[in-house]
Short mmCIF file of C-alpha atoms in Angstrom, two decimals:
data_model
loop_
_atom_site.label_atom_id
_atom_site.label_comp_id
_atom_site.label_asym_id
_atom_site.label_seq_id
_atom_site.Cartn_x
_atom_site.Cartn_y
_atom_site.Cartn_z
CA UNK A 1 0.00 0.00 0.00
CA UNK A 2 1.39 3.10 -0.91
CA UNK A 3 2.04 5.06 2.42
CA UNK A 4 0.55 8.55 2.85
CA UNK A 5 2.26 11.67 3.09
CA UNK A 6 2.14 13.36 6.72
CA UNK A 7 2.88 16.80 7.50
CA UNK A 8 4.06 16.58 11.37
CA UNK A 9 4.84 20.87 11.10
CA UNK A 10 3.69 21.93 14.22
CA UNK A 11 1.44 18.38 14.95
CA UNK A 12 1.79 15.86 16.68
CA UNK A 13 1.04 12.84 14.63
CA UNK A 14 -0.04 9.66 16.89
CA UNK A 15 1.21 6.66 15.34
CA UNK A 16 -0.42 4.18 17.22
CA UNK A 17 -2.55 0.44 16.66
CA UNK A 18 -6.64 0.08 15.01
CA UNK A 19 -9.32 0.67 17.38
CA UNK A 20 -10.41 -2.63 18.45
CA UNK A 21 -14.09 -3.52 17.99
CA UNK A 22 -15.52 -3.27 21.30
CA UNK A 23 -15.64 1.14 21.92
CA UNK A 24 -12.50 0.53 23.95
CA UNK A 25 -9.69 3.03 22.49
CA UNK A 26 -6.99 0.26 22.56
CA UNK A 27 -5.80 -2.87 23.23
CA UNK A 28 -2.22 -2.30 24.07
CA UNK A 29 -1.93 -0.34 27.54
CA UNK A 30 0.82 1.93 25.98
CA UNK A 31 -0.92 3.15 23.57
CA UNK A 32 -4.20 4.02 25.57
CA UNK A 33 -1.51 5.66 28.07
CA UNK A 34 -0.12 8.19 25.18
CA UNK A 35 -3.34 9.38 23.89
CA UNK A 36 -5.11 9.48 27.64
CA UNK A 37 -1.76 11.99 28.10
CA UNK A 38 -2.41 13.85 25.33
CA UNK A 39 -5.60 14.79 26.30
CA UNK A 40 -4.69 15.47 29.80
CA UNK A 41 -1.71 17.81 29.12
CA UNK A 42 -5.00 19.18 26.18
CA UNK A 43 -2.49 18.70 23.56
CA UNK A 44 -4.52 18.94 19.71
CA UNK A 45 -2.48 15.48 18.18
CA UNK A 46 -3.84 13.96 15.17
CA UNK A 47 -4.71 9.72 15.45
CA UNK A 48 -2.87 7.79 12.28
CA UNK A 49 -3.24 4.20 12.47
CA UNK A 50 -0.95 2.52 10.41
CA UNK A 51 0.05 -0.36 12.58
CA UNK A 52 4.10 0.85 11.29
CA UNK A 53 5.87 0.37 14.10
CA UNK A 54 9.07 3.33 15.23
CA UNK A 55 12.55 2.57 13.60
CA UNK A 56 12.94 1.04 17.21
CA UNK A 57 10.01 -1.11 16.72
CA UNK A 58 7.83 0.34 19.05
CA UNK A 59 4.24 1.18 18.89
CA UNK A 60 3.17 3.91 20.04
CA UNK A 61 5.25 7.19 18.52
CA UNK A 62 5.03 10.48 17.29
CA UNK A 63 6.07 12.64 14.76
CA UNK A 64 6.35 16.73 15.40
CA UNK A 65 7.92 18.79 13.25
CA UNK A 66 9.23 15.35 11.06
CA UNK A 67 11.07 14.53 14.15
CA UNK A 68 10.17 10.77 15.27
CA UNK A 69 9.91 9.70 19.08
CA UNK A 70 9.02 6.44 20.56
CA UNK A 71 8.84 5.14 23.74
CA UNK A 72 6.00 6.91 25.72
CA UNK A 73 8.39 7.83 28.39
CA UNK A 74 11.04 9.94 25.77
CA UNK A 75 7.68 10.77 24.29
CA UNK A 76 6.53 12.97 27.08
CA UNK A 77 9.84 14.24 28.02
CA UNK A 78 10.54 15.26 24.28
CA UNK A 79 6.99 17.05 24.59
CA UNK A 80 7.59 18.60 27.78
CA UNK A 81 10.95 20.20 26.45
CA UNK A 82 9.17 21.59 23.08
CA UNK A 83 5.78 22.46 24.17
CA UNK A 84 6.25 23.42 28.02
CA UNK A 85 3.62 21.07 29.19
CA UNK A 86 3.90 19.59 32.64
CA UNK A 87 1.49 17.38 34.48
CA UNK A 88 4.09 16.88 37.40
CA UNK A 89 4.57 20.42 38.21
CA UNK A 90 2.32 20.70 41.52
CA UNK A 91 4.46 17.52 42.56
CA UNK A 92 7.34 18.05 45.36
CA UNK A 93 10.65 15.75 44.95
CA UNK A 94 9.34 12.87 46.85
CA UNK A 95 5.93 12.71 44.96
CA UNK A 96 7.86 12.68 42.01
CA UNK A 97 9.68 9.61 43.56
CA UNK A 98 7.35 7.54 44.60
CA UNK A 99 5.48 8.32 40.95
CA UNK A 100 8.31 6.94 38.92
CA UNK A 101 8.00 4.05 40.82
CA UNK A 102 4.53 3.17 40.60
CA UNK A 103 4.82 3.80 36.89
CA UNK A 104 7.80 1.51 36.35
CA UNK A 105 6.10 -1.35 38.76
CA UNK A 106 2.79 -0.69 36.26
CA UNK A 107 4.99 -0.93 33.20
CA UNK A 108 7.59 -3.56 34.01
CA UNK A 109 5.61 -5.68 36.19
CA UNK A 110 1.71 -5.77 35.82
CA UNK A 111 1.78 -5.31 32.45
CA UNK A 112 3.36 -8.41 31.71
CA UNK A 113 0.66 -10.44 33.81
CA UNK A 114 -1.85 -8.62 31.73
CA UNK A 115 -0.18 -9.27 28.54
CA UNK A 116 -0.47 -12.83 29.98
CA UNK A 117 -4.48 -12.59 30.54
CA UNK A 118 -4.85 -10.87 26.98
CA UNK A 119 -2.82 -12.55 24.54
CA UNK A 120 -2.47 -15.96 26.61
CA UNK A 121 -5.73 -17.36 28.40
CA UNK A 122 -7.92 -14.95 27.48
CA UNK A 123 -7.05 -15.17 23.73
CA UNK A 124 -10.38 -16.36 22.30
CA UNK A 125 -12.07 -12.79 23.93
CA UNK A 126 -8.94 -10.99 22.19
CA UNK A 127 -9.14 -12.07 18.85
CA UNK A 128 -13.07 -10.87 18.93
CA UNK A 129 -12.01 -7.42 19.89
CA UNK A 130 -8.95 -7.25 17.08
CA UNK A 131 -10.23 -5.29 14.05
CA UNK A 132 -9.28 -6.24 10.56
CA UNK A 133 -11.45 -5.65 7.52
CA UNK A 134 -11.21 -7.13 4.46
CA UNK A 135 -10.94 -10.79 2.70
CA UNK A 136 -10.06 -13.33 4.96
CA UNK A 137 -10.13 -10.90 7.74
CA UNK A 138 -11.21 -13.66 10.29
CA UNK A 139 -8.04 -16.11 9.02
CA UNK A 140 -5.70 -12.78 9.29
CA UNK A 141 -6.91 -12.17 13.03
CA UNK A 142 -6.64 -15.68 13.82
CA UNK A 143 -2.84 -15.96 12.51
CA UNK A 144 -2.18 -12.64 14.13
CA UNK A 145 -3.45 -13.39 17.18
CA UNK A 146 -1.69 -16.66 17.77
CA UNK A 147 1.96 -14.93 16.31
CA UNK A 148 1.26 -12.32 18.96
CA UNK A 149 0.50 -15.01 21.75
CA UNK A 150 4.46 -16.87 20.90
CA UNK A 151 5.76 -13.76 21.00
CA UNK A 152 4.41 -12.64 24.43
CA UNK A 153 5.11 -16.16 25.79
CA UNK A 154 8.60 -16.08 24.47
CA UNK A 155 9.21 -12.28 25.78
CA UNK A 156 7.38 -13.00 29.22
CA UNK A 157 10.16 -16.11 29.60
CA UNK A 158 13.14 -13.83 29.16
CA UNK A 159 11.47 -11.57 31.09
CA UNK A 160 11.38 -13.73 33.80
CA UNK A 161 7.93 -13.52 35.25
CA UNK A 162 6.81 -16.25 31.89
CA UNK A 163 8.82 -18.50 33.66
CA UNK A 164 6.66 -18.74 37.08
CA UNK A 165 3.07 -20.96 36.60
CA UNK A 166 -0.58 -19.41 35.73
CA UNK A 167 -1.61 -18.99 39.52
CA UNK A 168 1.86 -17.51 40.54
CA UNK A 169 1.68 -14.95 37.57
CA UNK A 170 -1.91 -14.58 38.68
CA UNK A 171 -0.99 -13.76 42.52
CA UNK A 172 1.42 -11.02 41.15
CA UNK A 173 -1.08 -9.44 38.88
CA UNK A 174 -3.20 -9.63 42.07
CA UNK A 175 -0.28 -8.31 44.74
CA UNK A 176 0.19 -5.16 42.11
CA UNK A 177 -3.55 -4.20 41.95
CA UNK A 178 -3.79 -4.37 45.49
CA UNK A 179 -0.87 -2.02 45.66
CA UNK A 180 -2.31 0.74 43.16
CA UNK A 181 -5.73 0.52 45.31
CA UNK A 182 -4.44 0.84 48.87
CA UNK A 183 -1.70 4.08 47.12
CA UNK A 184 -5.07 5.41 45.52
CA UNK A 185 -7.23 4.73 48.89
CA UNK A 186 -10.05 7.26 48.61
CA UNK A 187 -8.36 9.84 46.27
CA UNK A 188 -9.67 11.59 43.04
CA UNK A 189 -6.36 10.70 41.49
CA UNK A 190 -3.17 8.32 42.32
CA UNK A 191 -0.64 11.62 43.44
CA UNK A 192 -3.70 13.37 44.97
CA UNK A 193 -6.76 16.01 43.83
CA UNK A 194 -4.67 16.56 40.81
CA UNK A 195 -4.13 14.66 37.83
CA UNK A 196 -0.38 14.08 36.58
CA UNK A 197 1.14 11.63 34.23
CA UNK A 198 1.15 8.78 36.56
CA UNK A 199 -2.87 8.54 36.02
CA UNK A 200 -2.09 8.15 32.57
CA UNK A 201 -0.23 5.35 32.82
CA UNK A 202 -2.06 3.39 35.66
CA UNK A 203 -5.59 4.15 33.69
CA UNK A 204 -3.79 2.96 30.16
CA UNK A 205 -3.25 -0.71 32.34
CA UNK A 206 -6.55 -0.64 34.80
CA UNK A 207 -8.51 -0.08 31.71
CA UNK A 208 -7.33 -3.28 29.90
CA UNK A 209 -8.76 -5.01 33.32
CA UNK A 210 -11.62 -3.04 33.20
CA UNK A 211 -12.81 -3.18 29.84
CA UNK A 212 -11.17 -5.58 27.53
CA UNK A 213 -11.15 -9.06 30.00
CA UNK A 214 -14.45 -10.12 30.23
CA UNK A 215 -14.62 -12.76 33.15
CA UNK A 216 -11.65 -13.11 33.71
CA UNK A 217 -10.29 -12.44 37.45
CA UNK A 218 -8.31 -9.14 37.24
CA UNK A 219 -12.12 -7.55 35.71
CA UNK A 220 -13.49 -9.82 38.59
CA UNK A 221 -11.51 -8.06 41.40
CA UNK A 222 -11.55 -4.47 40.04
CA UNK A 223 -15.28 -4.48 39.94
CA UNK A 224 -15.35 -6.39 42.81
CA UNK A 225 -13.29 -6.00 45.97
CA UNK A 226 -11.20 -2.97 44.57
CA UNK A 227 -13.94 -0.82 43.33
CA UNK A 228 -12.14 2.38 44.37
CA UNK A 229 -9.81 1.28 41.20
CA UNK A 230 -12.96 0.83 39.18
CA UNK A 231 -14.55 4.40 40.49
CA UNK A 232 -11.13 5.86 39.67
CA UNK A 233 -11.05 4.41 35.80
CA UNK A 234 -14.85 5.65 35.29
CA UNK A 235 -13.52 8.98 36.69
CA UNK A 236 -10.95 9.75 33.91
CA UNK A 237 -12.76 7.76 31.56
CA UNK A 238 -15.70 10.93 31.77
CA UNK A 239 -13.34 13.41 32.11
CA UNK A 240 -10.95 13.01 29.25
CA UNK A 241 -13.21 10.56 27.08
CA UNK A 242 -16.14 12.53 25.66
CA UNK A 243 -16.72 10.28 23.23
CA UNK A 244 -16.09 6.62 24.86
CA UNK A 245 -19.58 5.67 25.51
CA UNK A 246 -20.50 2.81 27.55
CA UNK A 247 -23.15 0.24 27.95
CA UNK A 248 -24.29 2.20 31.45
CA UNK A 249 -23.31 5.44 32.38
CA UNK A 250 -25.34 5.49 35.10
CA UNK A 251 -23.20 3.22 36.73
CA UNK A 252 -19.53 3.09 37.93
CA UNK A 253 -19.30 -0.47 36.42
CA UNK A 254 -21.46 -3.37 34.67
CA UNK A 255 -23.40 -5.08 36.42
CA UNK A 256 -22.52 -9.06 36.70
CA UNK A 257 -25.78 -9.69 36.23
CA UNK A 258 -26.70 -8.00 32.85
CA UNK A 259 -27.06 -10.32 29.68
CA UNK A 260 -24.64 -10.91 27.13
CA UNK A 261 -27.25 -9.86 24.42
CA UNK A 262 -28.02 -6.01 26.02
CA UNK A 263 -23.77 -5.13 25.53
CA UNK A 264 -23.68 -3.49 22.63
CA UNK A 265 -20.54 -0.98 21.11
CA UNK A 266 -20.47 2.06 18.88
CA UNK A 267 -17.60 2.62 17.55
CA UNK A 268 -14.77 5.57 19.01
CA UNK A 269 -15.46 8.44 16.66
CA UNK A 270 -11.98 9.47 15.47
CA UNK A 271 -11.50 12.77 14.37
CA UNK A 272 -8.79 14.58 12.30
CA UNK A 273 -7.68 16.58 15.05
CA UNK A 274 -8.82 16.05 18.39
CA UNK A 275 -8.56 18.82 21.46
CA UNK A 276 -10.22 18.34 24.79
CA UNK A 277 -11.45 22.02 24.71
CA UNK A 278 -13.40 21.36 21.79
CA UNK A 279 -15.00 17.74 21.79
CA UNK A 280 -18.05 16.67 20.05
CA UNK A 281 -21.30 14.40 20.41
CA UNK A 282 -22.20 11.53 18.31
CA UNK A 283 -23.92 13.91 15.71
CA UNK A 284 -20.39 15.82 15.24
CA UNK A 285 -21.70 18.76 17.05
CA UNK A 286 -19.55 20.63 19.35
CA UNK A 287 -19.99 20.34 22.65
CA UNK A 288 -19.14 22.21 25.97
CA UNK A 289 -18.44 19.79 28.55
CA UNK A 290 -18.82 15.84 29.47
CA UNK A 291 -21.48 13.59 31.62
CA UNK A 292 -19.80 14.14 35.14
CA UNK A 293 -23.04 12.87 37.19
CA UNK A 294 -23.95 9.17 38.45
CA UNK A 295 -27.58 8.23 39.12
CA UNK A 296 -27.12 9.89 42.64
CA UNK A 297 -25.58 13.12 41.04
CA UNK A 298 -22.86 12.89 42.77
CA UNK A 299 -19.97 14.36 40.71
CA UNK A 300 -17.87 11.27 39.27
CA UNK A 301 -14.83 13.20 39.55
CA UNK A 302 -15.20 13.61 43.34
CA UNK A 303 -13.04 11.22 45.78
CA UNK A 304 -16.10 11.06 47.91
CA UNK A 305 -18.71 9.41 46.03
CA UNK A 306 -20.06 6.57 48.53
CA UNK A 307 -19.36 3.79 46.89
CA UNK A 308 -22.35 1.54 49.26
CA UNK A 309 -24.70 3.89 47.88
CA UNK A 310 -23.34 1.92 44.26
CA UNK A 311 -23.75 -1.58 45.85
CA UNK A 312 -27.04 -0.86 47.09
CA UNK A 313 -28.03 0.27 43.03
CA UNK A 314 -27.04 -2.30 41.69
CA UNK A 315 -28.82 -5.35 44.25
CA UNK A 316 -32.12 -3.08 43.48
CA UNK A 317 -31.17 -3.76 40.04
#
């Protein structure tokens, strides 16, 4: 296919994977991360999915004035240095500490045991949500899918953590969520009332456990016995995701009891340019602010919604 011609002067271009088919934004953790950061620092990027990985063969990266970045973490810094932008500003030395190391324990850690749940067990619910078009589309997502599960396996071994068993991996995906809850404890956000780029890396992961593992038990515990981690992901989910409708909104989560047949997904409107002062509704017409009430109208961006008040709407239910 003959590659289009970007112009990166003075935009950033978001190289990044497909949407997958289920209104989620994306399948890979990292890439939900960047553009969740984008639209907290309110940085106007435009979406290109090309599935071309960076020269270092990473996915996501940007272009900006034809200069080419991967690596989310050089990613931010390089925008930081050329736009001024700064999530971490209202953070003092230590909170800057203790941030880098929830982020790397998110990133080189409990990623891996998701990986694991995505592309391993829970491979079948994966392949559904992969989104290819075209003849033999179904065949090309099969063969994709299964490459991508020998190549996790084979990176989680050298890793080290592919080399423990299923229930082992499984108690360290469970240690690390238990870890994020208890730093988040009743908080609007993980470093306090303010967001900064560790949210956008913890949401980017929570959301794959959230949204994109259907039974499985790290969506079983985070709507379950950590719902302050499911409270938080609704939280930016409203705030910085217009667009991302769900099944409920009226809810901080689905309920277990609702039938396979009433989940239905429209598709993430993508847009040429996309700022979060300026988002739109499903007609394309602009729109001044997002749904930021629950059933109780309690603000969902408050650290004090009472979360038995939830439990008690959904047994009515």
């Amino acid at each position: 296919r003959k590659e289009q011609e970007l112009d990166s002067k003075d935009a950033i271009i978001l190289h990044q994977f497909s949407r997958p088919t289920n209104g989620v934004p994306s399948l890979s953790p990292f890439c939900l991360k960047m553009e969740t950061y984008l639209r907290m620092a309110d940085l106007p990027y435009q979406n290109y999915f090309d599935g071309k990985l960076s020269p270092q063969g990473k996915m996501p990266w940007i272009e900006y004035n034809h200069k080419k970045v991967s690596g989310t973490e050089f990613i931010i810094d390089f925008l930081e240095e050329k736009l001024g932008v700064n999530l971490n500003k209202h953070l003092g030395p230590h909170e800057r500490a203790v941030s880098r190391a929830v982020t790397k324990m998110v990133e080189e850690h409990f990623y891996w045991t998701l990986a694991y749940c995505q592309w391993v067990e829970n491979l079948h619910e994966t392949q559904k949500m992969v989104s290819l078009f075209g003849p033999f589309s179904d065949l090309l997502k099969w063969i994709l899918c299964h490459l991508t599960k020998g190549i996790v396996k084979r990176e989680m071994y050298g890793h080290g953590i592919g080399r423990f068993s299923e229930e082992e991996m499984y108690t360290l995906m469970e240690k690390d969520m238990r870890t994020l809850a208890g730093l988040l404890g009743d908080k609007k956000y993980i470093m306090g009332p303010t967001v900064s780029t560790v949210d956008a890396t913890v949401f980017g992961h929570l959301a794959q456990a959230m949204w994109t593992l259907p039974g499985t038990r790290p969506e079983r515990l985070i709507k379950g016995e950590l719902i302050n981690l499911a409270m938080y992901c609704e939280r930016i989910r409203r705030k910085f995701w217009p667009e991302w409708h769900h099944d409920d909104d009226n809810t901080l989560y689905e309920s277990e009891e609702s039938s396979e047949a009433s989940k239905t997904y429209s598709p993430l409107q993508d847009f040429s340019f996309y700022s979060r002062t300026e988002t739109f509704d499903e007609e394309g017409n602009s729109i001044s602010q997002t749904p930021d009430t629950d059933y109780t109208g309690h603000s969902l961006f408050d650290s004090d919604v009472d979360m038995d008040d939830y439990r008690d709407h959904e047994q009515c239910k």
